[in-house]
Coordinates of C-alpha atoms and ligand atoms in Angstrom, one line a residue:
M1 CA -126.5 -38.6 -43.8
K2 CA -123.1 -38.9 -43.2
P3 CA -121.2 -36.7 -40.3
A4 CA -119.2 -33.7 -41.2
A5 CA -115.5 -33.8 -41.8
F6 CA -114.1 -34.0 -38.5
D7 CA -110.4 -34.8 -36.9
Y8 CA -109.6 -37.8 -34.6
V9 CA -107.1 -38.8 -32.2
A10 CA -106.8 -41.7 -29.9
P11 CA -104.5 -40.7 -27.2
R12 CA -103.0 -43.2 -24.5
T13 CA -103.6 -42.0 -21.5
V14 CA -105.7 -39.4 -19.3
H15 CA -102.6 -36.7 -19.8
E16 CA -103.1 -36.6 -23.4
A17 CA -107.0 -36.8 -23.4
V18 CA -107.2 -34.1 -21.4
D19 CA -104.4 -32.3 -23.8
A20 CA -107.0 -33.1 -27.1
L21 CA -109.6 -32.0 -25.1
A22 CA -108.5 -28.7 -24.6
G23 CA -108.8 -28.6 -28.3
N24 CA -106.9 -25.4 -29.2
G25 CA -110.3 -23.8 -29.7
R26 CA -111.7 -26.4 -31.7
K27 CA -115.6 -27.7 -31.2
T28 CA -114.4 -31.8 -29.8
Q29 CA -116.2 -34.9 -28.5
V30 CA -115.2 -37.9 -26.3
L31 CA -115.9 -41.3 -28.6
A32 CA -116.4 -43.7 -25.5
G33 CA -118.9 -46.0 -26.7
G34 CA -119.8 -44.2 -29.3
Q35 CA -124.1 -45.3 -29.1
S36 CA -125.1 -41.8 -28.5
L37 CA -122.7 -39.8 -30.4
I38 CA -122.3 -41.8 -33.5
L39 CA -126.0 -41.1 -33.9
E40 CA -125.9 -37.8 -33.5
M41 CA -122.7 -37.2 -35.7
H42 CA -124.8 -39.0 -38.2
L43 CA -127.7 -36.8 -38.3
Q44 CA -125.4 -34.2 -38.0
R45 CA -126.9 -32.7 -34.8
I46 CA -123.6 -32.7 -33.2
R47 CA -120.6 -31.5 -35.6
P48 CA -117.5 -32.0 -33.7
E49 CA -114.1 -30.5 -35.6
L50 CA -112.5 -33.0 -33.3
V51 CA -113.4 -36.4 -32.0
V52 CA -111.4 -37.9 -29.4
D53 CA -111.2 -41.4 -28.8
I54 CA -110.8 -42.8 -25.5
N55 CA -110.8 -46.7 -26.4
R56 CA -107.2 -46.9 -26.2
V57 CA -106.4 -45.2 -23.0
A58 CA -105.8 -48.8 -20.5
E59 CA -106.1 -46.4 -17.0
L60 CA -109.8 -46.1 -17.8
D61 CA -111.1 -49.7 -18.1
H62 CA -110.8 -50.6 -14.9
M63 CA -113.7 -51.3 -11.8
D64 CA -112.1 -50.9 -8.3
M65 CA -113.4 -52.2 -5.2
N66 CA -112.7 -51.2 -1.4
D67 CA -115.2 -52.0 1.6
S68 CA -117.4 -48.8 1.0
T69 CA -117.3 -47.7 -2.3
V70 CA -117.2 -49.5 -6.5
R71 CA -115.1 -47.5 -8.7
V72 CA -116.5 -47.8 -12.5
G73 CA -113.7 -46.2 -14.9
A74 CA -114.7 -44.6 -18.2
L75 CA -114.3 -47.6 -20.3
I76 CA -116.6 -49.7 -18.2
R77 CA -119.6 -50.9 -20.9
H78 CA -122.6 -51.7 -19.7
D79 CA -122.7 -55.4 -19.9
A80 CA -120.2 -55.3 -16.7
F81 CA -123.1 -54.8 -14.8
E82 CA -125.8 -57.6 -16.0
S83 CA -124.2 -60.5 -13.7
E84 CA -125.6 -59.4 -9.8
Q85 CA -121.9 -60.6 -9.0
A86 CA -120.4 -57.8 -10.6
V87 CA -121.1 -55.6 -8.0
P88 CA -121.4 -57.0 -3.7
G89 CA -124.3 -56.5 -2.0
P90 CA -127.7 -55.4 -3.0
L91 CA -126.4 -52.4 -5.4
G92 CA -125.0 -55.5 -7.5
R93 CA -128.5 -56.7 -7.9
L94 CA -129.8 -52.9 -8.4
F95 CA -127.5 -52.4 -11.2
A96 CA -128.2 -56.0 -12.8
R97 CA -131.9 -55.2 -13.0
A98 CA -131.0 -51.8 -14.3
V99 CA -129.2 -52.3 -17.2
A100 CA -131.2 -55.1 -18.1
N101 CA -133.7 -51.9 -19.4
I102 CA -131.0 -49.9 -21.4
A103 CA -131.2 -50.3 -25.3
H104 CA -130.4 -54.4 -26.4
P105 CA -126.8 -56.9 -26.1
P106 CA -125.0 -55.1 -29.3
I107 CA -125.1 -51.2 -27.7
R108 CA -125.1 -52.9 -23.9
S109 CA -121.6 -53.8 -24.9
R110 CA -120.4 -50.9 -26.5
G111 CA -122.1 -48.3 -24.6
T112 CA -120.5 -47.6 -21.1
M113 CA -121.9 -46.4 -17.7
V114 CA -119.7 -43.0 -17.6
G115 CA -120.5 -41.9 -21.0
S116 CA -124.4 -42.6 -20.0
L117 CA -123.8 -39.8 -17.2
A118 CA -122.0 -37.4 -19.5
W119 CA -124.4 -37.9 -22.2
A120 CA -127.1 -37.2 -19.5
H121 CA -130.3 -38.3 -21.3
P122 CA -133.4 -37.7 -19.0
A123 CA -134.5 -41.3 -19.8
S124 CA -130.7 -42.6 -18.7
E125 CA -131.0 -45.1 -15.7
W126 CA -127.6 -45.0 -15.1
C127 CA -128.1 -40.8 -14.5
A128 CA -130.7 -41.7 -11.8
L129 CA -129.4 -44.1 -10.2
A130 CA -126.1 -42.1 -10.2
L131 CA -128.2 -39.3 -8.6
A132 CA -130.4 -40.9 -5.4
L133 CA -127.5 -43.3 -4.8
D134 CA -125.1 -40.0 -4.1
A135 CA -122.3 -40.9 -6.9
D136 CA -119.3 -38.8 -7.1
L137 CA -117.7 -37.7 -10.4
E138 CA -114.3 -38.0 -11.2
L139 CA -113.0 -35.4 -14.1
H140 CA -109.9 -34.5 -15.2
G141 CA -109.0 -31.2 -17.6
T142 CA -106.5 -28.9 -18.2
G143 CA -106.7 -27.2 -14.5
G144 CA -106.1 -30.9 -13.1
P145 CA -108.7 -33.1 -11.3
R146 CA -111.5 -32.4 -9.5
E147 CA -114.8 -34.3 -8.4
I148 CA -118.6 -33.2 -8.7
P149 CA -121.4 -34.9 -6.6
A150 CA -124.4 -36.4 -8.6
R151 CA -126.5 -33.5 -7.2
D152 CA -124.6 -30.9 -8.8
Y153 CA -124.0 -32.3 -11.8
F154 CA -127.0 -32.4 -13.4
H155 CA -128.3 -29.1 -15.3
G156 CA -131.0 -30.2 -17.6
P157 CA -131.4 -32.8 -20.6
F158 CA -127.9 -33.4 -21.7
Q159 CA -126.6 -30.6 -19.4
T160 CA -124.4 -31.1 -17.0
A161 CA -121.4 -29.2 -14.9
R162 CA -118.8 -30.8 -16.7
R163 CA -116.6 -28.3 -18.9
P164 CA -115.7 -29.1 -22.5
D165 CA -112.3 -29.5 -21.9
E166 CA -112.9 -32.3 -19.1
L167 CA -113.2 -35.9 -19.4
I168 CA -115.0 -38.3 -17.0
T169 CA -112.2 -40.5 -15.7
A170 CA -114.4 -42.6 -13.1
V171 CA -117.8 -42.3 -10.7
R172 CA -117.9 -43.6 -7.4
F173 CA -121.1 -45.6 -5.9
P174 CA -121.4 -46.0 -2.1
L175 CA -121.9 -49.7 -1.6
L176 CA -125.5 -50.7 0.0
T177 CA -125.5 -52.2 3.5
G178 CA -126.0 -56.0 3.0
D179 CA -129.9 -55.1 5.1
T180 CA -130.7 -52.7 2.1
G181 CA -133.9 -53.6 -0.4
V182 CA -133.7 -53.0 -3.9
G183 CA -136.2 -52.9 -6.6
F184 CA -135.8 -51.3 -10.5
I185 CA -139.4 -51.3 -12.6
E186 CA -139.3 -49.2 -16.0
H187 CA -142.2 -48.7 -18.3
R188 CA -141.6 -48.3 -22.1
R189 CA -143.3 -48.7 -25.4
T190 CA -141.4 -51.1 -27.1
H191 CA -138.3 -52.4 -25.9
F192 CA -136.3 -50.7 -28.8
C193 CA -137.9 -47.7 -26.9
F194 CA -136.2 -45.9 -24.0
A195 CA -138.0 -45.5 -20.7
Q196 CA -141.5 -43.4 -20.4
V197 CA -140.7 -43.5 -17.2
A198 CA -138.5 -46.1 -14.7
V199 CA -137.8 -45.7 -11.0
A200 CA -135.3 -47.3 -8.5
A201 CA -135.9 -48.0 -5.1
T202 CA -133.5 -48.7 -2.2
L203 CA -135.5 -49.5 1.6
T204 CA -133.6 -50.0 4.7
A205 CA -135.0 -51.5 7.3
R206 CA -134.5 -52.0 11.2
D207 CA -137.4 -54.3 13.3
G208 CA -139.6 -54.1 10.3
V209 CA -139.6 -50.0 10.5
I210 CA -137.9 -48.1 7.6
I211 CA -135.6 -46.0 8.1
G212 CA -134.1 -45.3 5.3
A213 CA -135.2 -44.9 1.6
R214 CA -134.0 -44.1 -1.9
I215 CA -135.9 -43.4 -4.5
G216 CA -134.5 -42.2 -8.2
L217 CA -137.0 -41.6 -11.1
V218 CA -135.7 -41.6 -14.9
N219 CA -137.3 -39.5 -17.3
C220 CA -140.1 -38.2 -15.1
A221 CA -138.5 -34.5 -15.6
D222 CA -136.0 -32.3 -17.6
R223 CA -133.0 -34.7 -15.5
P224 CA -133.1 -37.2 -13.0
V225 CA -134.8 -36.7 -10.0
R226 CA -134.3 -37.9 -6.7
A227 CA -137.8 -37.9 -5.1
R228 CA -137.0 -36.9 -1.7
A229 CA -140.7 -35.7 -0.4
A230 CA -142.0 -39.2 -1.2
E231 CA -138.9 -40.9 0.9
Q232 CA -139.1 -38.8 3.8
A233 CA -143.0 -40.0 3.9
L234 CA -141.7 -43.3 4.3
I235 CA -139.3 -43.1 7.0
G236 CA -141.1 -44.7 10.3
T237 CA -143.6 -46.9 7.9
D238 CA -144.3 -50.6 8.3
L239 CA -141.9 -51.9 5.8
A240 CA -144.5 -55.0 5.1
P241 CA -145.0 -55.4 1.1
P242 CA -148.8 -55.9 0.4
A243 CA -149.6 -58.8 -0.9
G244 CA -150.7 -59.3 -4.9
R245 CA -150.3 -57.5 -8.1
R246 CA -151.8 -54.0 -6.8
V247 CA -150.5 -51.7 -4.4
P248 CA -153.7 -50.7 -2.1
G249 CA -154.7 -46.8 -2.8
D250 CA -154.0 -46.2 1.0
H251 CA -150.9 -48.4 2.0
P252 CA -147.6 -46.4 2.5
F253 CA -145.9 -47.0 -0.8
A254 CA -149.1 -46.0 -2.8
R255 CA -149.0 -42.7 -0.6
A256 CA -145.2 -42.3 -1.4
G257 CA -145.9 -43.0 -5.2
R258 CA -148.3 -40.2 -5.4
I259 CA -146.2 -37.8 -3.4
A260 CA -143.6 -38.6 -5.9
A261 CA -145.4 -37.6 -8.8
E262 CA -147.1 -34.8 -7.7
Q263 CA -144.3 -33.3 -6.0
D264 CA -141.0 -34.8 -6.4
A265 CA -141.2 -35.0 -10.4
A266 CA -141.7 -32.8 -13.2
P267 CA -142.9 -34.6 -16.0
V268 CA -142.8 -33.1 -19.8
A269 CA -145.7 -34.5 -22.5
E270 CA -144.3 -36.7 -24.9
P271 CA -145.6 -37.6 -28.5
Y272 CA -147.3 -41.4 -26.7
A273 CA -147.8 -39.5 -22.8
D274 CA -149.5 -36.4 -21.9
V275 CA -148.4 -35.2 -18.5
E276 CA -151.5 -36.6 -16.9
Y277 CA -150.8 -40.1 -17.8
R278 CA -147.5 -39.8 -16.8
R279 CA -148.1 -38.7 -13.0
Q280 CA -150.1 -41.9 -13.1
A281 CA -147.4 -43.9 -14.6
I282 CA -145.3 -42.2 -11.6
A283 CA -147.3 -43.1 -9.1
V284 CA -148.0 -46.5 -9.9
L285 CA -144.4 -47.5 -10.4
V286 CA -143.1 -46.5 -7.7
G287 CA -145.6 -48.1 -5.4
R288 CA -144.7 -51.3 -7.3
T289 CA -140.6 -50.7 -7.2
L290 CA -141.1 -49.7 -3.4
R291 CA -143.0 -53.5 -3.2
E292 CA -140.3 -54.6 -4.8
A293 CA -137.8 -53.3 -2.6
A294 CA -139.6 -54.4 0.4
R295 CA -140.1 -57.9 -0.6
D296 CA -136.4 -57.7 -1.6
Q297 CA -135.3 -56.9 1.8
R298 CA -137.5 -59.6 3.6
A299 CA -135.8 -62.0 1.4
W300 CA -132.8 -60.9 2.7
V301 CA -134.1 -61.3 6.5
A302 CA -135.2 -64.6 6.0
A303 CA -132.0 -65.9 3.8
S304 CA -130.2 -64.4 6.9
E305 CA -132.3 -66.1 9.6
G306 CA -132.1 -69.3 7.6
G307 CA -128.1 -69.3 7.7
H308 CA -128.2 -69.0 11.3
Ligands
FAD401 C1 -131.4 -48.1 -30.0 C2 -130.6 -47.1 -29.0 C3 -131.4 -47.4 -27.6 C4 -130.9 -47.0 -26.3 N1 -131.3 -46.9 -25.4 C5 -130.8 -46.7 -23.8 C6 -131.6 -46.3 -22.5 O1 -132.9 -47.6 -23.1 N2 -131.1 -46.7 -21.6 C7 -129.8 -45.2 -21.9 O2 -129.3 -45.1 -20.9 N3 -129.5 -45.4 -22.9 C8 -129.8 -45.9 -24.1 N4 -129.2 -45.5 -25.5 C9 -128.0 -44.7 -25.3 C10 -126.2 -45.3 -24.8 O3 -126.7 -45.8 -23.8 C11 -125.5 -45.1 -24.8 O4 -124.2 -46.1 -24.6 C12 -125.2 -44.1 -23.8 O5 -126.1 -43.0 -23.8 C13 -123.9 -43.4 -24.0 O6 -122.4 -44.1 -23.9 P1 -121.5 -43.8 -24.8 O7 -120.1 -45.0 -24.0 O8 -122.2 -44.7 -26.1 O9 -121.1 -42.6 -25.4 P2 -120.6 -41.7 -26.7 O10 -121.6 -42.3 -27.5 O11 -119.3 -42.5 -27.1 O12 -120.1 -40.6 -25.9 C14 -122.0 -40.1 -25.6 C15 -121.5 -38.5 -25.1 O13 -121.1 -38.5 -23.8 C16 -119.8 -37.8 -23.4 N5 -118.4 -38.5 -23.4 C17 -118.3 -39.9 -23.4 N6 -117.6 -40.2 -22.6 C18 -117.1 -39.3 -21.8 C19 -116.3 -39.2 -20.7 N7 -115.5 -40.0 -20.3 N8 -116.0 -38.0 -20.6 C20 -116.8 -36.6 -20.9 N9 -117.6 -37.3 -22.4 C21 -117.9 -38.1 -22.4 C22 -119.2 -37.9 -25.3 O14 -118.4 -36.7 -26.0 C23 -120.5 -37.4 -26.3 O15 -121.6 -36.4 -26.1 C24 -129.5 -45.9 -26.3 C25 -128.6 -46.1 -27.7 C26 -129.4 -46.6 -28.5 C27 -128.3 -46.4 -30.2

C-alpha cells in the first residue's frame, strides 16, 4: 500500500516545529527516524494530514553529559549507543547491551531513542530502560516547555502523556555509579522480531550485600514495567552470583524472577506465546539478568581492587 496524501514541512528550529505541530486543526505526526511512522503510513494505520520532519532541527542533534546526567536529544540515533564508551560508566554498558537487540543496523542508524519513547511500543527496550532508570522527558508545546518523569509518561500501548501539539526534545537519564552492575537479556523468536520478553537490571552492593536494585521488563504488559516487588525482595540479600548456566530455584535471583513474573508483570497472550509461557520466560530471564548484573558488579570490584 501507499500512504494517503499528506502535507510536509521541515522546520529548522524547535519553535517552528511546535508551531507546525499545532497543526491548525490538522492531524500531525513527527518524522524522526521514520522507522515506525513510515511503515504505519504505508499500511494506512496512521494517516497524518501534516508530517513535521524534525531532521533539520540542529538543536535536537546533541547528547550532553554532566557529572550526574546524560541528556539525549531527539535526533540521536539508536546506533550512537552501540559503543560502551558513548555514555560513561555502567549506564554506557547497559545501553550498549540493550541497543544491540533493537532491530538491525540500517534501522539502528536511522531510528532514534526519543522516537521510541514517543512511539511507546510495549516491546521497546528504551521505554523499559527509561522507566527502570527514572529518566525524565523534556517536551515543548504551544503552552511552553514541561518535563514528565518516565513513571508518569506511559499510559498504555502506544499511549503516553504527550499532547499532540508537543515535541519531545530530549530525555535525561541519571548516570549510574561506578559500583553498579548491569545486565540485559532478551528473548525473541528471530533476530528480526521484537522482544518476546527482555529484562534490564542493575544491582548495587555494599560489602557483598545488595542495597539497590532496578528491574525493567520489556513486553511483559501493555506498557513497560518496573518490577518493584522483585526489586524489594532483593534488598539485603547476598550479591554472590550463582555459578553455572542455571540459577537454582532457591536462589534469591530465582525468587525475584518468580515475584516479577507473578506480581509485577501483566503479560498478554501473543500468537507464539500464551500467558503461562510468558510468565515462565519472565521468571527465568529475570533470574539470569540479575546473575549477569551481579557478575558485572563483581568484575568491577575485582578491577578496582586490582588497580590499588
Ligand atoms: C523491522 C523493524 C524492527 C524493529 N525492531 C525494534 C526493536 O526490536 N525494538 C524497538 O524498540 N524498536 C524496534 N523497531 C522500531 C524502531 O526502533 C524505531 O526507530 C522506533 O520505534 C521509532 O523511532 P523513530 O525515530 O524511527 O520514530 P518515527 O518512526 O519517526 O516516529 C514514530 C512515532 O513517534 C513520534 N515521534 C517521533 N519522534 C518524536 C518526537 N521527538 N516528539 C514527538 N513525537 C515523536 C512520531 O510522530 C510517530 O508517531 C523496529 C522497526 C522495524 C522497522
